[in-house]
PDB file of C-alpha atoms in Angstrom:
ATOM      1  CA  MET A 224     -24.889 -16.338 -29.901  1.00  0.00           C
ATOM      2  CA  SER A 225     -23.036 -15.379 -32.585  1.00  0.00           C
ATOM      3  CA  TYR A 226     -22.139 -11.475 -32.134  1.00  0.00           C
ATOM      4  CA  LYS A 227     -19.326 -10.278 -30.095  1.00  0.00           C
ATOM      5  CA  GLN A 228     -19.472  -8.461 -26.909  1.00  0.00           C
ATOM      6  CA  ALA A 229     -17.399  -6.897 -24.201  1.00  0.00           C
ATOM      7  CA  SER A 230     -16.746  -8.939 -21.117  1.00  0.00           C
ATOM      8  CA  SER A 231     -19.192  -9.653 -18.344  1.00  0.00           C
ATOM      9  CA  GLU A 232     -17.602  -7.512 -15.723  1.00  0.00           C
ATOM     10  CA  THR A 233     -17.339  -4.761 -18.233  1.00  0.00           C
ATOM     11  CA  ILE A 234     -21.317  -5.007 -19.394  1.00  0.00           C
ATOM     12  CA  LYS A 235     -22.362  -5.052 -15.808  1.00  0.00           C
ATOM     13  CA  GLU A 236     -20.230  -2.031 -14.828  1.00  0.00           C
ATOM     14  CA  GLN A 237     -21.482   0.236 -17.789  1.00  0.00           C
ATOM     15  CA  VAL A 238     -24.911  -1.044 -16.614  1.00  0.00           C
ATOM     16  CA  ARG A 239     -24.248  -0.413 -12.996  1.00  0.00           C
ATOM     17  CA  ARG A 240     -23.017   2.909 -13.720  1.00  0.00           C
ATOM     18  CA  HIS A 241     -25.883   3.859 -16.168  1.00  0.00           C
ATOM     19  CA  TYR A 242     -28.478   3.249 -13.687  1.00  0.00           C
ATOM     20  CA  ALA A 243     -27.004   4.780 -10.840  1.00  0.00           C
ATOM     21  CA  GLU A 244     -27.026   8.028 -13.038  1.00  0.00           C
ATOM     22  CA  ARG A 245     -30.778   7.349 -14.174  1.00  0.00           C
ATOM     23  CA  ILE A 246     -32.283   7.033 -10.852  1.00  0.00           C
ATOM     24  CA  GLN A 247     -30.774  10.290  -9.881  1.00  0.00           C
ATOM     25  CA  SER A 248     -32.064  11.960 -13.314  1.00  0.00           C
ATOM     26  CA  GLY A 249     -35.446  10.114 -13.462  1.00  0.00           C
ATOM     27  CA  SER A 250     -34.965   9.234 -17.207  1.00  0.00           C
ATOM     28  CA  CYS A 251     -36.369   5.689 -18.161  1.00  0.00           C
ATOM     29  CA  CYS A 252     -35.179   3.086 -20.417  1.00  0.00           C
ATOM     30  CA  GLY A 253     -37.683   0.503 -21.735  1.00  0.00           C
ATOM     31  CA  SER A 254     -41.131   1.687 -21.457  1.00  0.00           C
ATOM     32  CA  PRO A 255     -42.886   1.684 -25.100  1.00  0.00           C
ATOM     33  CA  SER A 256     -45.287   4.948 -23.536  1.00  0.00           C
ATOM     34  CA  GLY A 257     -43.230   7.119 -21.426  1.00  0.00           C
ATOM     35  CA  CYS A 258     -40.023   9.139 -21.844  1.00  0.00           C
ATOM     36  CA  GLY A 259     -41.042  10.191 -25.377  1.00  0.00           C
ATOM     37  CA  GLY A 260     -42.282  13.602 -26.532  1.00  0.00           C
ATOM     38  CA  ASP A 261     -45.211  14.334 -24.982  1.00  0.00           C
ATOM     39  CA  ALA A 262     -45.874  11.024 -23.555  1.00  0.00           C
ATOM     40  CA  VAL A 263     -47.459  10.228 -20.197  1.00  0.00           C
ATOM     41  CA  PRO A 264     -44.801   9.186 -17.459  1.00  0.00           C
ATOM     42  CA  THR A 265     -43.371   5.645 -17.641  1.00  0.00           C
ATOM     43  CA  GLU A 266     -44.742   4.632 -14.323  1.00  0.00           C
ATOM     44  CA  ILE A 267     -48.602   5.660 -15.105  1.00  0.00           C
ATOM     45  CA  ALA A 268     -48.280   4.447 -18.477  1.00  0.00           C
ATOM     46  CA  LEU A 269     -47.415   0.991 -16.903  1.00  0.00           C
ATOM     47  CA  TYR A 270     -49.083   0.855 -13.901  1.00  0.00           C
ATOM     48  CA  GLY A 271     -52.007   3.318 -14.068  1.00  0.00           C
ATOM     49  CA  GLU A 272     -52.600   7.086 -12.465  1.00  0.00           C
ATOM     50  CA  GLU A 273     -54.691   5.586  -9.613  1.00  0.00           C
ATOM     51  CA  VAL A 274     -52.130   2.539  -8.397  1.00  0.00           C
ATOM     52  CA  ILE A 275     -49.381   5.505  -8.517  1.00  0.00           C
ATOM     53  CA  ALA A 276     -51.556   8.034  -6.805  1.00  0.00           C
ATOM     54  CA  ALA A 277     -52.192   5.749  -4.043  1.00  0.00           C
ATOM     55  CA  LEU A 278     -48.528   5.378  -3.062  1.00  0.00           C
ATOM     56  CA  PRO A 279     -47.463   7.381   0.107  1.00  0.00           C
ATOM     57  CA  SER A 280     -46.111  10.898  -0.672  1.00  0.00           C
ATOM     58  CA  GLY A 281     -42.396  10.793  -1.126  1.00  0.00           C
ATOM     59  CA  VAL A 282     -42.019   7.653  -2.640  1.00  0.00           C
ATOM     60  CA  VAL A 283     -39.935   7.573  -6.063  1.00  0.00           C
ATOM     61  CA  THR A 284     -41.896   6.237  -8.437  1.00  0.00           C
ATOM     62  CA  THR A 285     -39.628   6.498 -11.229  1.00  0.00           C
ATOM     63  CA  SER A 286     -39.683   3.114 -13.680  1.00  0.00           C
ATOM     64  CA  PHE A 287     -37.310   1.755 -15.758  1.00  0.00           C
ATOM     65  CA  GLY A 288     -39.662  -0.893 -16.929  1.00  0.00           C
ATOM     66  CA  CYS A 289     -41.134  -2.044 -19.963  1.00  0.00           C
ATOM     67  CA  GLY A 290     -44.489  -3.747 -18.281  1.00  0.00           C
ATOM     68  CA  ASN A 291     -46.228  -4.574 -15.473  1.00  0.00           C
ATOM     69  CA  PRO A 292     -44.805  -7.993 -13.870  1.00  0.00           C
ATOM     70  CA  VAL A 293     -47.206  -7.782 -10.826  1.00  0.00           C
ATOM     71  CA  ALA A 294     -50.148  -7.805 -12.738  1.00  0.00           C
ATOM     72  CA  LEU A 295     -48.867 -10.293 -14.828  1.00  0.00           C
ATOM     73  CA  ALA A 296     -47.847 -12.655 -11.780  1.00  0.00           C
ATOM     74  CA  SER A 297     -51.523 -12.467 -10.332  1.00  0.00           C
ATOM     75  CA  LEU A 298     -49.914 -12.881  -6.787  1.00  0.00           C
ATOM     76  CA  ARG A 299     -51.732 -14.487  -3.916  1.00  0.00           C
ATOM     77  CA  GLU A 300     -52.166 -13.454  -0.272  1.00  0.00           C
ATOM     78  CA  GLY A 301     -49.299 -15.156   1.690  1.00  0.00           C
ATOM     79  CA  GLU A 302     -46.862 -15.662  -1.288  1.00  0.00           C
ATOM     80  CA  ILE A 303     -42.916 -15.238  -1.274  1.00  0.00           C
ATOM     81  CA  VAL A 304     -41.586 -13.066  -4.051  1.00  0.00           C
ATOM     82  CA  LEU A 305     -38.361 -12.330  -5.747  1.00  0.00           C
ATOM     83  CA  ASP A 306     -37.751  -9.234  -7.712  1.00  0.00           C
ATOM     84  CA  LEU A 307     -34.997  -9.646 -10.068  1.00  0.00           C
ATOM     85  CA  GLY A 308     -33.172  -6.049 -10.799  1.00  0.00           C
ATOM     86  CA  SER A 309     -35.633  -4.312  -8.073  1.00  0.00           C
ATOM     87  CA  GLY A 310     -34.211  -0.950  -9.197  1.00  0.00           C
ATOM     88  CA  GLY A 311     -36.085   1.891  -7.201  1.00  0.00           C
ATOM     89  CA  GLY A 312     -38.513  -0.559  -5.716  1.00  0.00           C
ATOM     90  CA  LEU A 313     -41.945   0.310  -7.131  1.00  0.00           C
ATOM     91  CA  ASP A 314     -42.496  -3.420  -8.390  1.00  0.00           C
ATOM     92  CA  ALA A 315     -41.542  -4.804  -5.227  1.00  0.00           C
ATOM     93  CA  LEU A 316     -43.869  -2.470  -3.139  1.00  0.00           C
ATOM     94  CA  LEU A 317     -46.916  -3.185  -5.415  1.00  0.00           C
ATOM     95  CA  ALA A 318     -46.017  -6.649  -4.858  1.00  0.00           C
ATOM     96  CA  ALA A 319     -46.012  -6.469  -0.906  1.00  0.00           C
ATOM     97  CA  GLN A 320     -49.122  -4.859  -1.130  1.00  0.00           C
ATOM     98  CA  ARG A 321     -50.549  -7.893  -2.833  1.00  0.00           C
ATOM     99  CA  VAL A 322     -49.131 -10.639  -0.701  1.00  0.00           C
ATOM    100  CA  GLY A 323     -50.204  -8.943   2.255  1.00  0.00           C
ATOM    101  CA  VAL A 324     -48.281  -9.276   5.775  1.00  0.00           C
ATOM    102  CA  GLY A 325     -48.297 -13.043   5.626  1.00  0.00           C
ATOM    103  CA  GLY A 326     -46.482 -12.835   2.374  1.00  0.00           C
ATOM    104  CA  TYR A 327     -42.933 -11.363   1.949  1.00  0.00           C
ATOM    105  CA  VAL A 328     -40.991  -9.722  -1.188  1.00  0.00           C
ATOM    106  CA  TYR A 329     -37.095 -10.016  -1.841  1.00  0.00           C
ATOM    107  CA  GLY A 330     -35.444  -7.418  -4.395  1.00  0.00           C
ATOM    108  CA  VAL A 331     -32.111  -7.901  -5.757  1.00  0.00           C
ATOM    109  CA  ASP A 332     -30.107  -5.396  -7.317  1.00  0.00           C
ATOM    110  CA  MET A 333     -26.487  -4.567  -7.862  1.00  0.00           C
ATOM    111  CA  THR A 334     -26.579  -0.986  -7.984  1.00  0.00           C
ATOM    112  CA  ASP A 335     -25.847   0.995  -4.422  1.00  0.00           C
ATOM    113  CA  ASN A 336     -28.182   4.018  -6.000  1.00  0.00           C
ATOM    114  CA  MET A 337     -31.243   2.034  -6.521  1.00  0.00           C
ATOM    115  CA  LEU A 338     -30.934  -0.177  -3.197  1.00  0.00           C
ATOM    116  CA  ALA A 339     -30.603   3.217  -1.583  1.00  0.00           C
ATOM    117  CA  VAL A 340     -33.673   4.564  -2.982  1.00  0.00           C
ATOM    118  CA  ALA A 341     -35.741   1.351  -2.547  1.00  0.00           C
ATOM    119  CA  ARG A 342     -35.018   1.117   0.995  1.00  0.00           C
ATOM    120  CA  ARG A 343     -36.037   4.789   1.401  1.00  0.00           C
ATOM    121  CA  ASN A 344     -39.291   3.709  -0.125  1.00  0.00           C
ATOM    122  CA  ALA A 345     -39.973   1.040   1.729  1.00  0.00           C
ATOM    123  CA  GLU A 346     -39.636   3.056   4.883  1.00  0.00           C
ATOM    124  CA  LYS A 347     -41.710   6.068   3.406  1.00  0.00           C
ATOM    125  CA  ALA A 348     -44.526   3.481   2.641  1.00  0.00           C
ATOM    126  CA  GLY A 349     -43.787   1.537   5.907  1.00  0.00           C
ATOM    127  CA  VAL A 350     -43.818  -1.603   4.012  1.00  0.00           C
ATOM    128  CA  ALA A 351     -42.245  -4.256   6.749  1.00  0.00           C
ATOM    129  CA  ASN A 352     -42.439  -7.301   4.474  1.00  0.00           C
ATOM    130  CA  VAL A 353     -39.984  -6.327   1.814  1.00  0.00           C
ATOM    131  CA  GLU A 354     -36.398  -6.448   1.737  1.00  0.00           C
ATOM    132  CA  PHE A 355     -33.600  -5.298  -0.562  1.00  0.00           C
ATOM    133  CA  LEU A 356     -30.749  -7.091  -1.226  1.00  0.00           C
ATOM    134  CA  LYS A 357     -27.613  -6.414  -3.002  1.00  0.00           C
ATOM    135  CA  GLY A 358     -27.013  -8.920  -5.638  1.00  0.00           C
ATOM    136  CA  ASP A 359     -26.322 -10.020  -9.233  1.00  0.00           C
ATOM    137  CA  ILE A 360     -29.488 -11.677 -10.607  1.00  0.00           C
ATOM    138  CA  GLU A 361     -26.637 -14.383 -12.283  1.00  0.00           C
ATOM    139  CA  ASN A 362     -25.849 -15.296  -8.437  1.00  0.00           C
ATOM    140  CA  ILE A 363     -29.262 -14.838  -6.400  1.00  0.00           C
ATOM    141  CA  PRO A 364     -28.379 -14.323  -2.669  1.00  0.00           C
ATOM    142  CA  LEU A 365     -30.853 -16.742  -1.792  1.00  0.00           C
ATOM    143  CA  PRO A 366     -31.175 -20.388  -0.864  1.00  0.00           C
ATOM    144  CA  ALA A 367     -32.825 -23.044  -3.216  1.00  0.00           C
ATOM    145  CA  ASN A 368     -36.426 -23.909  -3.295  1.00  0.00           C
ATOM    146  CA  VAL A 369     -37.671 -20.826  -1.113  1.00  0.00           C
ATOM    147  CA  ILE A 370     -39.703 -18.660  -3.918  1.00  0.00           C
ATOM    148  CA  ASP A 371     -43.485 -18.572  -4.774  1.00  0.00           C
ATOM    149  CA  VAL A 372     -43.137 -16.356  -7.414  1.00  0.00           C
ATOM    150  CA  ILE A 373     -40.259 -14.313  -9.585  1.00  0.00           C
ATOM    151  CA  ILE A 374     -40.822 -10.989 -11.118  1.00  0.00           C
ATOM    152  CA  SER A 375     -38.884  -8.572 -13.295  1.00  0.00           C
ATOM    153  CA  ASN A 376     -39.236  -5.854 -15.395  1.00  0.00           C
ATOM    154  CA  CYS A 377     -36.759  -5.263 -17.942  1.00  0.00           C
ATOM    155  CA  VAL A 378     -33.716  -6.309 -16.204  1.00  0.00           C
ATOM    156  CA  ILE A 379     -32.681  -9.803 -17.895  1.00  0.00           C
ATOM    157  CA  ASN A 380     -32.029  -8.233 -20.936  1.00  0.00           C
ATOM    158  CA  LEU A 381     -29.399  -6.494 -19.368  1.00  0.00           C
ATOM    159  CA  THR A 382     -27.380  -9.570 -17.969  1.00  0.00           C
ATOM    160  CA  PRO A 383     -24.614 -10.665 -20.030  1.00  0.00           C
ATOM    161  CA  ASP A 384     -25.256 -14.757 -18.894  1.00  0.00           C
ATOM    162  CA  LYS A 385     -28.983 -15.010 -19.387  1.00  0.00           C
ATOM    163  CA  SER A 386     -28.423 -18.904 -18.864  1.00  0.00           C
ATOM    164  CA  GLN A 387     -27.047 -18.542 -15.920  1.00  0.00           C
ATOM    165  CA  ALA A 388     -29.823 -15.892 -14.493  1.00  0.00           C
ATOM    166  CA  LEU A 389     -32.325 -18.299 -15.595  1.00  0.00           C
ATOM    167  CA  HIS A 390     -30.873 -21.295 -13.909  1.00  0.00           C
ATOM    168  CA  GLU A 391     -30.555 -19.200 -11.028  1.00  0.00           C
ATOM    169  CA  ALA A 392     -34.309 -18.256 -11.131  1.00  0.00           C
ATOM    170  CA  PHE A 393     -35.235 -21.961 -11.412  1.00  0.00           C
ATOM    171  CA  ARG A 394     -32.860 -22.944  -8.502  1.00  0.00           C
ATOM    172  CA  VAL A 395     -34.725 -20.452  -6.015  1.00  0.00           C
ATOM    173  CA  LEU A 396     -38.256 -21.302  -6.955  1.00  0.00           C
ATOM    174  CA  LYS A 397     -39.885 -23.767  -5.150  1.00  0.00           C
ATOM    175  CA  PRO A 398     -41.401 -26.833  -6.874  1.00  0.00           C
ATOM    176  CA  GLY A 399     -44.632 -25.371  -8.854  1.00  0.00           C
ATOM    177  CA  GLY A 400     -43.452 -21.739  -8.528  1.00  0.00           C
ATOM    178  CA  ARG A 401     -43.664 -19.588 -11.446  1.00  0.00           C
ATOM    179  CA  LEU A 402     -41.610 -16.891 -13.334  1.00  0.00           C
ATOM    180  CA  ALA A 403     -43.455 -13.658 -14.558  1.00  0.00           C
ATOM    181  CA  VAL A 404     -41.633 -10.981 -16.291  1.00  0.00           C
ATOM    182  CA  SER A 405     -41.447  -8.057 -18.629  1.00  0.00           C
ATOM    183  CA  ASP A 406     -38.606  -7.821 -21.102  1.00  0.00           C
ATOM    184  CA  ILE A 407     -37.374  -6.373 -24.071  1.00  0.00           C
ATOM    185  CA  VAL A 408     -37.504  -9.455 -26.689  1.00  0.00           C
ATOM    186  CA  ILE A 409     -36.531  -9.686 -30.524  1.00  0.00           C
ATOM    187  CA  ASP A 410     -39.547 -11.116 -32.633  1.00  0.00           C
ATOM    188  CA  GLY A 411     -38.060 -12.920 -35.158  1.00  0.00           C
ATOM    189  CA  ASP A 412     -33.933 -12.438 -35.707  1.00  0.00           C
ATOM    190  CA  LEU A 413     -31.530  -9.995 -36.752  1.00  0.00           C
ATOM    191  CA  LYS A 414     -30.701 -11.759 -40.470  1.00  0.00           C
ATOM    192  CA  GLY A 415     -31.269 -11.065 -43.636  1.00  0.00           C
ATOM    193  CA  PHE A 416     -30.338  -7.410 -43.384  1.00  0.00           C
ATOM    194  CA  PRO A 417     -27.273  -5.998 -45.400  1.00  0.00           C
ATOM    195  CA  VAL A 418     -25.155  -5.326 -42.170  1.00  0.00           C
ATOM    196  CA  THR A 419     -24.388  -8.449 -39.685  1.00  0.00           C
ATOM    197  CA  GLU A 420     -25.886  -8.902 -36.657  1.00  0.00           C
ATOM    198  CA  GLU A 421     -22.450  -8.325 -34.890  1.00  0.00           C
ATOM    199  CA  GLN A 422     -22.562  -5.051 -36.679  1.00  0.00           C
ATOM    200  CA  ILE A 423     -26.268  -4.203 -35.559  1.00  0.00           C
ATOM    201  CA  ARG A 424     -25.593  -5.100 -31.774  1.00  0.00           C
ATOM    202  CA  ALA A 425     -22.416  -2.976 -31.916  1.00  0.00           C
ATOM    203  CA  ALA A 426     -24.120   0.104 -32.985  1.00  0.00           C
ATOM    204  CA  LEU A 427     -26.436  -0.205 -29.834  1.00  0.00           C
ATOM    205  CA  ASP A 428     -25.873   0.032 -26.446  1.00  0.00           C
ATOM    206  CA  TRP A 429     -26.424  -2.521 -23.310  1.00  0.00           C
ATOM    207  CA  THR A 430     -27.726   0.273 -21.118  1.00  0.00           C
ATOM    208  CA  GLY A 431     -29.919   1.242 -24.073  1.00  0.00           C
ATOM    209  CA  CYS A 432     -32.145  -1.980 -22.986  1.00  0.00           C
ATOM    210  CA  ILE A 433     -31.813  -3.329 -26.447  1.00  0.00           C
ATOM    211  CA  ALA A 434     -28.577  -4.413 -27.580  1.00  0.00           C
ATOM    212  CA  GLY A 435     -28.435  -7.542 -25.331  1.00  0.00           C
ATOM    213  CA  ALA A 436     -32.246  -8.467 -26.011  1.00  0.00           C
ATOM    214  CA  LEU A 437     -33.221 -12.325 -27.121  1.00  0.00           C
ATOM    215  CA  THR A 438     -34.987 -13.399 -29.619  1.00  0.00           C
ATOM    216  CA  ILE A 439     -38.287 -15.478 -28.798  1.00  0.00           C
ATOM    217  CA  ASP A 440     -37.059 -18.334 -29.925  1.00  0.00           C
ATOM    218  CA  GLU A 441     -33.410 -17.872 -27.605  1.00  0.00           C
ATOM    219  CA  TYR A 442     -35.568 -16.938 -24.920  1.00  0.00           C
ATOM    220  CA  ARG A 443     -37.869 -20.115 -24.900  1.00  0.00           C
ATOM    221  CA  ALA A 444     -34.972 -22.506 -25.367  1.00  0.00           C
ATOM    222  CA  LEU A 445     -32.822 -21.144 -22.451  1.00  0.00           C
ATOM    223  CA  LEU A 446     -35.990 -21.135 -20.220  1.00  0.00           C
ATOM    224  CA  MET A 447     -36.379 -24.823 -21.159  1.00  0.00           C
ATOM    225  CA  GLU A 448     -32.765 -25.647 -21.073  1.00  0.00           C
ATOM    226  CA  ALA A 449     -33.042 -24.061 -17.114  1.00  0.00           C
ATOM    227  CA  GLY A 450     -36.109 -26.697 -16.589  1.00  0.00           C
ATOM    228  CA  PHE A 451     -39.090 -24.637 -16.928  1.00  0.00           C
ATOM    229  CA  THR A 452     -42.353 -25.777 -18.386  1.00  0.00           C
ATOM    230  CA  ASP A 453     -45.447 -24.204 -19.211  1.00  0.00           C
ATOM    231  CA  ILE A 454     -44.075 -21.203 -21.189  1.00  0.00           C
ATOM    232  CA  ALA A 455     -45.771 -18.674 -22.941  1.00  0.00           C
ATOM    233  CA  ILE A 456     -43.817 -15.139 -24.502  1.00  0.00           C
ATOM    234  CA  THR A 457     -46.384 -13.004 -25.592  1.00  0.00           C
ATOM    235  CA  VAL A 458     -45.865  -9.711 -27.591  1.00  0.00           C
ATOM    236  CA  GLN A 459     -47.556  -6.387 -26.161  1.00  0.00           C
ATOM    237  CA  HIS A 460     -46.014  -3.557 -27.570  1.00  0.00           C
ATOM    238  CA  ARG A 461     -43.805  -3.190 -30.772  1.00  0.00           C
ATOM    239  CA  TYR A 462     -41.588  -0.590 -30.572  1.00  0.00           C
ATOM    240  CA  THR A 463     -41.692   2.513 -33.028  1.00  0.00           C
ATOM    241  CA  ILE A 464     -38.836   4.517 -33.962  1.00  0.00           C
ATOM    242  CA  ASN A 465     -39.695   7.190 -31.447  1.00  0.00           C
ATOM    243  CA  ASP A 466     -39.592   4.447 -28.652  1.00  0.00           C
ATOM    244  CA  VAL A 467     -36.169   3.093 -29.584  1.00  0.00           C
ATOM    245  CA  GLY A 468     -34.683   6.663 -30.071  1.00  0.00           C
ATOM    246  CA  ALA A 469     -35.902   7.497 -26.476  1.00  0.00           C
ATOM    247  CA  MET A 470     -34.504   4.235 -24.994  1.00  0.00           C
ATOM    248  CA  LEU A 471     -31.062   5.274 -26.928  1.00  0.00           C
ATOM    249  CA  ALA A 472     -31.235   8.742 -25.570  1.00  0.00           C
ATOM    250  CA  GLY A 473     -27.626   9.613 -24.234  1.00  0.00           C
ATOM    251  CA  VAL A 474     -26.305   6.323 -26.026  1.00  0.00           C
ATOM    252  CA  PRO A 475     -23.052   7.646 -28.416  1.00  0.00           C
ATOM    253  CA  GLY A 476     -23.902   7.079 -31.907  1.00  0.00           C
ATOM    254  CA  GLY A 477     -26.615   4.671 -31.253  1.00  0.00           C
ATOM    255  CA  LEU A 478     -28.610   3.811 -34.367  1.00  0.00           C
ATOM    256  CA  ASN A 479     -27.305   6.830 -36.077  1.00  0.00           C
ATOM    257  CA  VAL A 480     -24.199   4.679 -36.993  1.00  0.00           C
ATOM    258  CA  LEU A 481     -26.580   2.253 -38.937  1.00  0.00           C
ATOM    259  CA  PRO A 482     -27.987   2.687 -42.677  1.00  0.00           C
ATOM    260  CA  SER A 483     -31.782   4.334 -42.504  1.00  0.00           C
ATOM    261  CA  GLU A 484     -33.131   1.241 -44.197  1.00  0.00           C
ATOM    262  CA  VAL A 485     -31.885  -0.883 -41.715  1.00  0.00           C
ATOM    263  CA  VAL A 486     -33.196   1.279 -38.591  1.00  0.00           C
ATOM    264  CA  GLN A 487     -36.366   0.979 -40.151  1.00  0.00           C
ATOM    265  CA  GLY A 488     -36.496  -2.816 -40.698  1.00  0.00           C
ATOM    266  CA  LEU A 489     -35.321  -3.454 -37.104  1.00  0.00           C
ATOM    267  CA  VAL A 490     -37.691  -1.107 -35.240  1.00  0.00           C
ATOM    268  CA  GLY A 491     -40.419  -3.784 -35.275  1.00  0.00           C
ATOM    269  CA  CYS A 492     -38.415  -6.421 -34.459  1.00  0.00           C
ATOM    270  CA  PHE A 493     -37.786  -4.897 -30.840  1.00  0.00           C
ATOM    271  CA  THR A 494     -40.978  -5.843 -28.608  1.00  0.00           C
ATOM    272  CA  SER A 495     -41.813  -5.188 -24.822  1.00  0.00           C
ATOM    273  CA  SER A 496     -43.267  -8.893 -24.217  1.00  0.00           C
ATOM    274  CA  THR A 497     -44.180 -11.008 -21.380  1.00  0.00           C
ATOM    275  CA  ILE A 498     -42.600 -13.961 -20.155  1.00  0.00           C
ATOM    276  CA  THR A 499     -44.453 -16.860 -17.900  1.00  0.00           C
ATOM    277  CA  ALA A 500     -43.098 -20.024 -17.197  1.00  0.00           C
ATOM    278  CA  ARG A 501     -43.586 -22.538 -14.378  1.00  0.00           C
ATOM    279  CA  LYS A 502     -41.181 -24.709 -12.285  1.00  0.00           C
ATOM    280  CA  PRO A 503     -42.398 -28.294 -12.551  1.00  0.00           C
ATOM    281  CA  GLY A 504     -43.447 -29.847  -8.893  1.00  0.00           C
ATOM    282  CA  GLU A 505     -46.460 -29.581  -6.708  1.00  0.00           C
TER     283      GLU A 505
END
């Protein structure tokens, strides 16, 4: 990609610090339906009131996601699942329910605050078939060929080296394993505006979930490069100006530094999308 960005470690530290604060405050990131005005809470918008209500009392359900990868993955009993960027553990706990006692779920996150909340959630829920590991999705702390299904919820867009993250996902999947993630993706590109792509991305913030988003074509190309097949990228929701404003709440400057006509043109480009793919094999 042609735009300039901060160093990888600087971006990761910004993301780590941002989400450490967010899990304490309960504010969200990428939901198309939550965290804006009179919108319903993000976790209810994404998973449904019944699913959230069925969780044990005391489980922190704060979601920073933009979709429902657990439903997308069509998990089966006995499967081994990996949640990339597992946050407070909501998706991992829901996945653990789906795969049953014969299955197992790993959550990987780089933020200590998130891991602490996730582990407390698992304890409160009495879920034994889940484990939360500290790690970077660009260097997953698991051996090769051990995972049946990878899920992730609005996290891959936050990592600086998406190619490495997808290669790592491919590495840990078993032959025939599948990827089912929700992410923020750009439909089209950031060309054709009176400002450059570099200027547009510089006006955003990685922690606001959209500055690092790939285009649909870029996402597909990186998945293919990593070795994935049967790739499908489907737009679920196009962000409104209110959605984008909520996502950038607290980001200094944000879209305000861009001309209004550019902002209006950009808004529909950012989408919440589902991405599915498979590792060739059995």
